Amino acid sequence: MAYKRTEKFDEEITSSLMKKYKESIALLGEDPEREGLQKTPERMAKAMQYLTQGYGIDARAILESAKFHEEVSEMIIVKDIELYSMCEHHMLPFYGKAHVAYIPNGYITGLSKIARVVDVYSRRLQVQERLTHQILSAIKESLNPLGVAVVIEASHLCMMMRGVSKQNSVTTTSAFFGEFEKNETRSEFMKLISAKLH
Ligand SMILES: [Zn+2]
């Protein structure tokens, strides 16, 4: 199954969002008619649609669009995948890095597809824990591998800019399946993602 990338914005959704964002700006005490803010509702409407475009995309289809038969059984790691998402509690960004590994069982996928899957689930309203598990499940179900591991390290603006103002805290989440549930394999993976190779 093919997937398509959407850079176009739905006109009806854009204009409804614009109205609501204009109201929100006024409710927050600003003048939405002043020069610098006139186009802000439209920019917000488009930015938010862009940042949530992951809802319309099937992550499994991405992985299956580049699924190749290959007899390798070594661990494949894609580390330091840039990640930008939005917390579903405050709709504020969280950002960081994802490290993903799998051990093939007859099938591999393109390395860039793994990064695309991270994007698809990041561009939704998320919690970091669910994001971690969704990436793992997509790989598990599409490639039927012997094992999958996902580690995400992220900083949450809702923690940094408001409330407790914990500027330097990084949240780490992980999910493991199959071979990675064994201590030995998991520690090899953890060692490889912590190693500074560059
Ligand atoms: Zn939050």
PDB file of C-alpha atoms and ligand atoms in Angstrom:
ATOM      1  CA  MET A   1       0.000   0.000   0.000  1.00  0.00           C
ATOM      2  CA  ALA A   2       1.348   3.402  -0.972  1.00  0.00           C
ATOM      3  CA  TYR A   3       1.343   6.397   1.300  1.00  0.00           C
ATOM      4  CA  LYS A   4       1.314  10.021   0.294  1.00  0.00           C
ATOM      5  CA  ARG A   5       2.860  13.022   1.901  1.00  0.00           C
ATOM      6  CA  THR A   6       0.509  15.946   2.367  1.00  0.00           C
ATOM      7  CA  GLU A   7       1.855  19.465   2.287  1.00  0.00           C
ATOM      8  CA  LYS A   8      -1.510  20.934   1.303  1.00  0.00           C
ATOM      9  CA  PHE A   9      -3.881  22.258   3.893  1.00  0.00           C
ATOM     10  CA  ASP A  10      -7.599  21.656   3.938  1.00  0.00           C
ATOM     11  CA  GLU A  11      -9.226  25.038   3.263  1.00  0.00           C
ATOM     12  CA  GLU A  12     -12.276  24.491   5.459  1.00  0.00           C
ATOM     13  CA  ILE A  13     -10.229  23.311   8.413  1.00  0.00           C
ATOM     14  CA  THR A  14      -7.775  26.169   7.930  1.00  0.00           C
ATOM     15  CA  SER A  15     -10.493  28.843   7.921  1.00  0.00           C
ATOM     16  CA  SER A  16     -12.329  27.372  10.959  1.00  0.00           C
ATOM     17  CA  LEU A  17      -9.059  27.153  12.893  1.00  0.00           C
ATOM     18  CA  MET A  18      -8.171  30.725  11.890  1.00  0.00           C
ATOM     19  CA  LYS A  19     -11.411  32.030  13.413  1.00  0.00           C
ATOM     20  CA  LYS A  20     -10.789  30.177  16.654  1.00  0.00           C
ATOM     21  CA  TYR A  21      -7.147  31.228  16.907  1.00  0.00           C
ATOM     22  CA  LYS A  22      -8.145  34.865  16.284  1.00  0.00           C
ATOM     23  CA  GLU A  23     -10.620  34.597  19.180  1.00  0.00           C
ATOM     24  CA  SER A  24      -7.986  32.947  21.372  1.00  0.00           C
ATOM     25  CA  ILE A  25      -5.488  35.748  20.701  1.00  0.00           C
ATOM     26  CA  ALA A  26      -8.125  38.322  21.764  1.00  0.00           C
ATOM     27  CA  LEU A  27      -9.042  36.268  24.857  1.00  0.00           C
ATOM     28  CA  LEU A  28      -5.385  36.265  25.888  1.00  0.00           C
ATOM     29  CA  GLY A  29      -5.442  40.072  25.931  1.00  0.00           C
ATOM     30  CA  GLU A  30      -3.890  40.881  22.568  1.00  0.00           C
ATOM     31  CA  ASP A  31      -5.248  42.809  19.609  1.00  0.00           C
ATOM     32  CA  PRO A  32      -5.529  40.346  16.708  1.00  0.00           C
ATOM     33  CA  GLU A  33      -5.865  43.276  14.283  1.00  0.00           C
ATOM     34  CA  ARG A  34      -2.487  44.812  14.982  1.00  0.00           C
ATOM     35  CA  GLU A  35      -0.024  44.527  12.149  1.00  0.00           C
ATOM     36  CA  GLY A  36       2.246  41.830  13.536  1.00  0.00           C
ATOM     37  CA  LEU A  37      -0.665  39.560  14.439  1.00  0.00           C
ATOM     38  CA  GLN A  38      -2.864  39.903  11.358  1.00  0.00           C
ATOM     39  CA  LYS A  39      -1.558  36.783   9.672  1.00  0.00           C
ATOM     40  CA  THR A  40      -0.866  34.871  12.890  1.00  0.00           C
ATOM     41  CA  PRO A  41      -4.171  32.931  12.991  1.00  0.00           C
ATOM     42  CA  GLU A  42      -3.519  31.642   9.474  1.00  0.00           C
ATOM     43  CA  ARG A  43       0.075  30.714  10.293  1.00  0.00           C
ATOM     44  CA  MET A  44      -1.056  28.941  13.465  1.00  0.00           C
ATOM     45  CA  ALA A  45      -3.776  27.058  11.593  1.00  0.00           C
ATOM     46  CA  LYS A  46      -1.255  25.808   9.044  1.00  0.00           C
ATOM     47  CA  ALA A  47       1.479  25.086  11.573  1.00  0.00           C
ATOM     48  CA  MET A  48      -0.878  23.018  13.730  1.00  0.00           C
ATOM     49  CA  GLN A  49      -2.104  21.018  10.749  1.00  0.00           C
ATOM     50  CA  TYR A  50       1.490  20.392   9.765  1.00  0.00           C
ATOM     51  CA  LEU A  51       2.435  19.318  13.295  1.00  0.00           C
ATOM     52  CA  THR A  52      -0.473  16.881  13.479  1.00  0.00           C
ATOM     53  CA  GLN A  53      -0.262  15.473   9.940  1.00  0.00           C
ATOM     54  CA  GLY A  54       0.767  12.086  11.346  1.00  0.00           C
ATOM     55  CA  TYR A  55      -2.897  11.157  11.885  1.00  0.00           C
ATOM     56  CA  GLY A  56      -3.396  10.687   8.165  1.00  0.00           C
ATOM     57  CA  ILE A  57      -0.379   8.460   7.579  1.00  0.00           C
ATOM     58  CA  ASP A  58      -0.061   4.703   8.010  1.00  0.00           C
ATOM     59  CA  ALA A  59       3.316   3.871   9.586  1.00  0.00           C
ATOM     60  CA  ARG A  60       3.063   0.191   8.693  1.00  0.00           C
ATOM     61  CA  ALA A  61       2.566   1.061   5.011  1.00  0.00           C
ATOM     62  CA  ILE A  62       5.782   3.114   5.111  1.00  0.00           C
ATOM     63  CA  LEU A  63       7.782   0.179   6.470  1.00  0.00           C
ATOM     64  CA  GLU A  64       6.172  -2.251   4.049  1.00  0.00           C
ATOM     65  CA  SER A  65       6.864   0.036   1.079  1.00  0.00           C
ATOM     66  CA  ALA A  66      10.563  -0.810   1.489  1.00  0.00           C
ATOM     67  CA  LYS A  67      10.482  -4.332   2.883  1.00  0.00           C
ATOM     68  CA  PHE A  68      13.164  -6.604   1.491  1.00  0.00           C
ATOM     69  CA  HIS A  69      13.971 -10.253   2.009  1.00  0.00           C
ATOM     70  CA  GLU A  70      17.422 -10.489   3.567  1.00  0.00           C
ATOM     71  CA  GLU A  71      19.093 -13.186   5.639  1.00  0.00           C
ATOM     72  CA  VAL A  72      20.745 -11.053   8.293  1.00  0.00           C
ATOM     73  CA  SER A  73      20.293 -11.677  11.949  1.00  0.00           C
ATOM     74  CA  GLU A  74      22.523  -8.971  13.408  1.00  0.00           C
ATOM     75  CA  MET A  75      21.128  -6.057  15.334  1.00  0.00           C
ATOM     76  CA  ILE A  76      20.314  -3.041  13.110  1.00  0.00           C
ATOM     77  CA  ILE A  77      20.434   0.262  14.962  1.00  0.00           C
ATOM     78  CA  VAL A  78      19.299   3.709  13.869  1.00  0.00           C
ATOM     79  CA  LYS A  79      20.370   6.102  16.565  1.00  0.00           C
ATOM     80  CA  ASP A  80      19.965   9.829  17.224  1.00  0.00           C
ATOM     81  CA  ILE A  81      16.814  10.248  15.150  1.00  0.00           C
ATOM     82  CA  GLU A  82      15.664  13.839  15.695  1.00  0.00           C
ATOM     83  CA  LEU A  83      12.225  13.972  17.191  1.00  0.00           C
ATOM     84  CA  TYR A  84       9.723  16.822  17.554  1.00  0.00           C
ATOM     85  CA  SER A  85       6.305  16.188  19.023  1.00  0.00           C
ATOM     86  CA  MET A  86       3.607  17.864  21.101  1.00  0.00           C
ATOM     87  CA  CYS A  87       2.374  16.804  24.492  1.00  0.00           C
ATOM     88  CA  GLU A  88      -1.326  16.104  24.531  1.00  0.00           C
ATOM     89  CA  HIS A  89      -1.816  17.699  27.948  1.00  0.00           C
ATOM     90  CA  HIS A  90      -0.642  21.215  27.114  1.00  0.00           C
ATOM     91  CA  MET A  91      -0.108  21.122  23.353  1.00  0.00           C
ATOM     92  CA  LEU A  92       3.423  22.319  23.916  1.00  0.00           C
ATOM     93  CA  PRO A  93       6.410  20.763  22.160  1.00  0.00           C
ATOM     94  CA  PHE A  94       8.659  18.045  23.410  1.00  0.00           C
ATOM     95  CA  TYR A  95      11.795  17.256  21.467  1.00  0.00           C
ATOM     96  CA  GLY A  96      14.816  15.023  21.621  1.00  0.00           C
ATOM     97  CA  LYS A  97      16.178  11.858  20.090  1.00  0.00           C
ATOM     98  CA  ALA A  98      14.917   8.388  19.335  1.00  0.00           C
ATOM     99  CA  HIS A  99      17.129   5.318  19.128  1.00  0.00           C
ATOM    100  CA  VAL A 100      15.604   2.327  17.384  1.00  0.00           C
ATOM    101  CA  ALA A 101      16.946  -1.187  16.849  1.00  0.00           C
ATOM    102  CA  TYR A 102      15.617  -4.439  15.491  1.00  0.00           C
ATOM    103  CA  ILE A 103      16.893  -7.924  14.814  1.00  0.00           C
ATOM    104  CA  PRO A 104      15.562  -9.104  11.430  1.00  0.00           C
ATOM    105  CA  ASN A 105      13.817 -12.395  10.884  1.00  0.00           C
ATOM    106  CA  GLY A 106      14.094 -12.675   7.104  1.00  0.00           C
ATOM    107  CA  TYR A 107      13.055  -9.088   6.316  1.00  0.00           C
ATOM    108  CA  ILE A 108      14.667  -5.678   6.565  1.00  0.00           C
ATOM    109  CA  THR A 109      13.365  -2.196   5.756  1.00  0.00           C
ATOM    110  CA  GLY A 110      15.020   1.006   4.541  1.00  0.00           C
ATOM    111  CA  LEU A 111      16.834   2.879   7.308  1.00  0.00           C
ATOM    112  CA  SER A 112      15.135   6.142   6.344  1.00  0.00           C
ATOM    113  CA  LYS A 113      11.757   4.425   6.792  1.00  0.00           C
ATOM    114  CA  ILE A 114      12.501   3.953  10.487  1.00  0.00           C
ATOM    115  CA  ALA A 115      13.039   7.707  10.808  1.00  0.00           C
ATOM    116  CA  ARG A 116       9.804   8.328   8.885  1.00  0.00           C
ATOM    117  CA  VAL A 117       7.896   6.130  11.336  1.00  0.00           C
ATOM    118  CA  VAL A 118       9.262   8.215  14.210  1.00  0.00           C
ATOM    119  CA  ASP A 119       7.934  11.325  12.390  1.00  0.00           C
ATOM    120  CA  VAL A 120       4.509   9.841  11.699  1.00  0.00           C
ATOM    121  CA  TYR A 121       3.851   9.118  15.360  1.00  0.00           C
ATOM    122  CA  SER A 122       5.558  12.304  16.578  1.00  0.00           C
ATOM    123  CA  ARG A 123       3.310  14.502  14.469  1.00  0.00           C
ATOM    124  CA  ARG A 124       0.291  13.833  16.620  1.00  0.00           C
ATOM    125  CA  LEU A 125      -0.730  14.889  20.110  1.00  0.00           C
ATOM    126  CA  GLN A 126       1.315  12.519  22.180  1.00  0.00           C
ATOM    127  CA  VAL A 127       2.657  11.296  25.459  1.00  0.00           C
ATOM    128  CA  GLN A 128       6.239  10.098  25.254  1.00  0.00           C
ATOM    129  CA  GLU A 129       5.395   6.645  26.639  1.00  0.00           C
ATOM    130  CA  ARG A 130       2.757   5.943  23.966  1.00  0.00           C
ATOM    131  CA  LEU A 131       4.990   7.302  21.201  1.00  0.00           C
ATOM    132  CA  THR A 132       7.708   4.844  22.269  1.00  0.00           C
ATOM    133  CA  HIS A 133       5.306   1.883  22.167  1.00  0.00           C
ATOM    134  CA  GLN A 134       3.687   2.872  18.868  1.00  0.00           C
ATOM    135  CA  ILE A 135       7.067   2.933  17.107  1.00  0.00           C
ATOM    136  CA  LEU A 136       7.873  -0.486  18.547  1.00  0.00           C
ATOM    137  CA  SER A 137       4.509  -1.983  17.508  1.00  0.00           C
ATOM    138  CA  ALA A 138       4.714  -0.693  13.934  1.00  0.00           C
ATOM    139  CA  ILE A 139       8.119  -2.336  13.431  1.00  0.00           C
ATOM    140  CA  LYS A 140       7.063  -5.506  15.206  1.00  0.00           C
ATOM    141  CA  GLU A 141       3.899  -5.914  13.130  1.00  0.00           C
ATOM    142  CA  SER A 142       5.373  -4.952   9.749  1.00  0.00           C
ATOM    143  CA  LEU A 143       8.657  -6.857   9.811  1.00  0.00           C
ATOM    144  CA  ASN A 144       7.960  -9.683  12.267  1.00  0.00           C
ATOM    145  CA  PRO A 145      11.514  -9.344  13.629  1.00  0.00           C
ATOM    146  CA  LEU A 146      13.193 -11.368  16.374  1.00  0.00           C
ATOM    147  CA  GLY A 147      13.370  -8.278  18.532  1.00  0.00           C
ATOM    148  CA  VAL A 148      12.715  -4.524  18.623  1.00  0.00           C
ATOM    149  CA  ALA A 149      14.033  -1.831  20.967  1.00  0.00           C
ATOM    150  CA  VAL A 150      13.047   1.829  21.179  1.00  0.00           C
ATOM    151  CA  VAL A 151      14.572   4.423  23.513  1.00  0.00           C
ATOM    152  CA  ILE A 152      13.461   8.063  23.496  1.00  0.00           C
ATOM    153  CA  GLU A 153      15.152  10.899  25.350  1.00  0.00           C
ATOM    154  CA  ALA A 154      13.186  14.146  25.305  1.00  0.00           C
ATOM    155  CA  SER A 155      12.844  17.572  26.899  1.00  0.00           C
ATOM    156  CA  HIS A 156       9.311  18.786  27.513  1.00  0.00           C
ATOM    157  CA  LEU A 157       8.576  22.508  27.152  1.00  0.00           C
ATOM    158  CA  CYS A 158       5.513  22.143  29.366  1.00  0.00           C
ATOM    159  CA  MET A 159       7.932  21.277  32.175  1.00  0.00           C
ATOM    160  CA  MET A 160      10.617  23.772  31.194  1.00  0.00           C
ATOM    161  CA  MET A 161       8.517  26.885  30.526  1.00  0.00           C
ATOM    162  CA  ARG A 162       5.774  26.563  33.092  1.00  0.00           C
ATOM    163  CA  GLY A 163       4.941  24.996  36.430  1.00  0.00           C
ATOM    164  CA  VAL A 164       7.957  23.350  37.961  1.00  0.00           C
ATOM    165  CA  SER A 165      10.417  24.982  35.482  1.00  0.00           C
ATOM    166  CA  LYS A 166      12.825  22.089  35.395  1.00  0.00           C
ATOM    167  CA  GLN A 167      15.154  23.438  32.740  1.00  0.00           C
ATOM    168  CA  ASN A 168      17.536  20.572  32.371  1.00  0.00           C
ATOM    169  CA  SER A 169      15.454  17.499  32.939  1.00  0.00           C
ATOM    170  CA  VAL A 170      15.336  14.917  30.190  1.00  0.00           C
ATOM    171  CA  THR A 171      12.716  12.192  30.213  1.00  0.00           C
ATOM    172  CA  THR A 172      13.817   8.773  29.007  1.00  0.00           C
ATOM    173  CA  THR A 173      11.333   6.101  27.945  1.00  0.00           C
ATOM    174  CA  SER A 174      12.007   2.677  26.513  1.00  0.00           C
ATOM    175  CA  ALA A 175      10.189  -0.327  25.103  1.00  0.00           C
ATOM    176  CA  PHE A 176      11.626  -3.741  24.312  1.00  0.00           C
ATOM    177  CA  PHE A 177      10.294  -6.812  22.535  1.00  0.00           C
ATOM    178  CA  GLY A 178      11.613 -10.308  21.833  1.00  0.00           C
ATOM    179  CA  GLU A 179      15.400 -10.745  21.974  1.00  0.00           C
ATOM    180  CA  PHE A 180      15.739  -7.354  23.643  1.00  0.00           C
ATOM    181  CA  GLU A 181      13.861  -8.667  26.656  1.00  0.00           C
ATOM    182  CA  LYS A 182      17.040 -10.655  27.373  1.00  0.00           C
ATOM    183  CA  ASN A 183      19.497  -8.759  29.540  1.00  0.00           C
ATOM    184  CA  GLU A 184      22.518  -9.491  27.348  1.00  0.00           C
ATOM    185  CA  THR A 185      20.984  -8.177  24.098  1.00  0.00           C
ATOM    186  CA  ARG A 186      19.463  -5.183  25.806  1.00  0.00           C
ATOM    187  CA  SER A 187      22.733  -4.136  27.430  1.00  0.00           C
ATOM    188  CA  GLU A 188      24.587  -4.508  24.120  1.00  0.00           C
ATOM    189  CA  PHE A 189      22.021  -2.151  22.557  1.00  0.00           C
ATOM    190  CA  MET A 190      22.225   0.317  25.452  1.00  0.00           C
ATOM    191  CA  LYS A 191      26.019   0.270  25.212  1.00  0.00           C
ATOM    192  CA  LEU A 192      25.914   0.919  21.448  1.00  0.00           C
ATOM    193  CA  ILE A 193      23.507   3.855  21.692  1.00  0.00           C
ATOM    194  CA  SER A 194      25.495   5.485  24.501  1.00  0.00           C
ATOM    195  CA  ALA A 195      28.815   5.107  22.656  1.00  0.00           C
ATOM    196  CA  LYS A 196      30.173   8.247  21.078  1.00  0.00           C
ATOM    197  CA  LEU A 197      31.065   7.178  17.569  1.00  0.00           C
ATOM    198  CA  HIS A 198      31.607  10.639  16.160  1.00  0.00           C
TER     199      HIS A 198
HETATM  200 ZN    ZN B   1       2.619  18.695  28.842  1.00  0.00          ZN
END
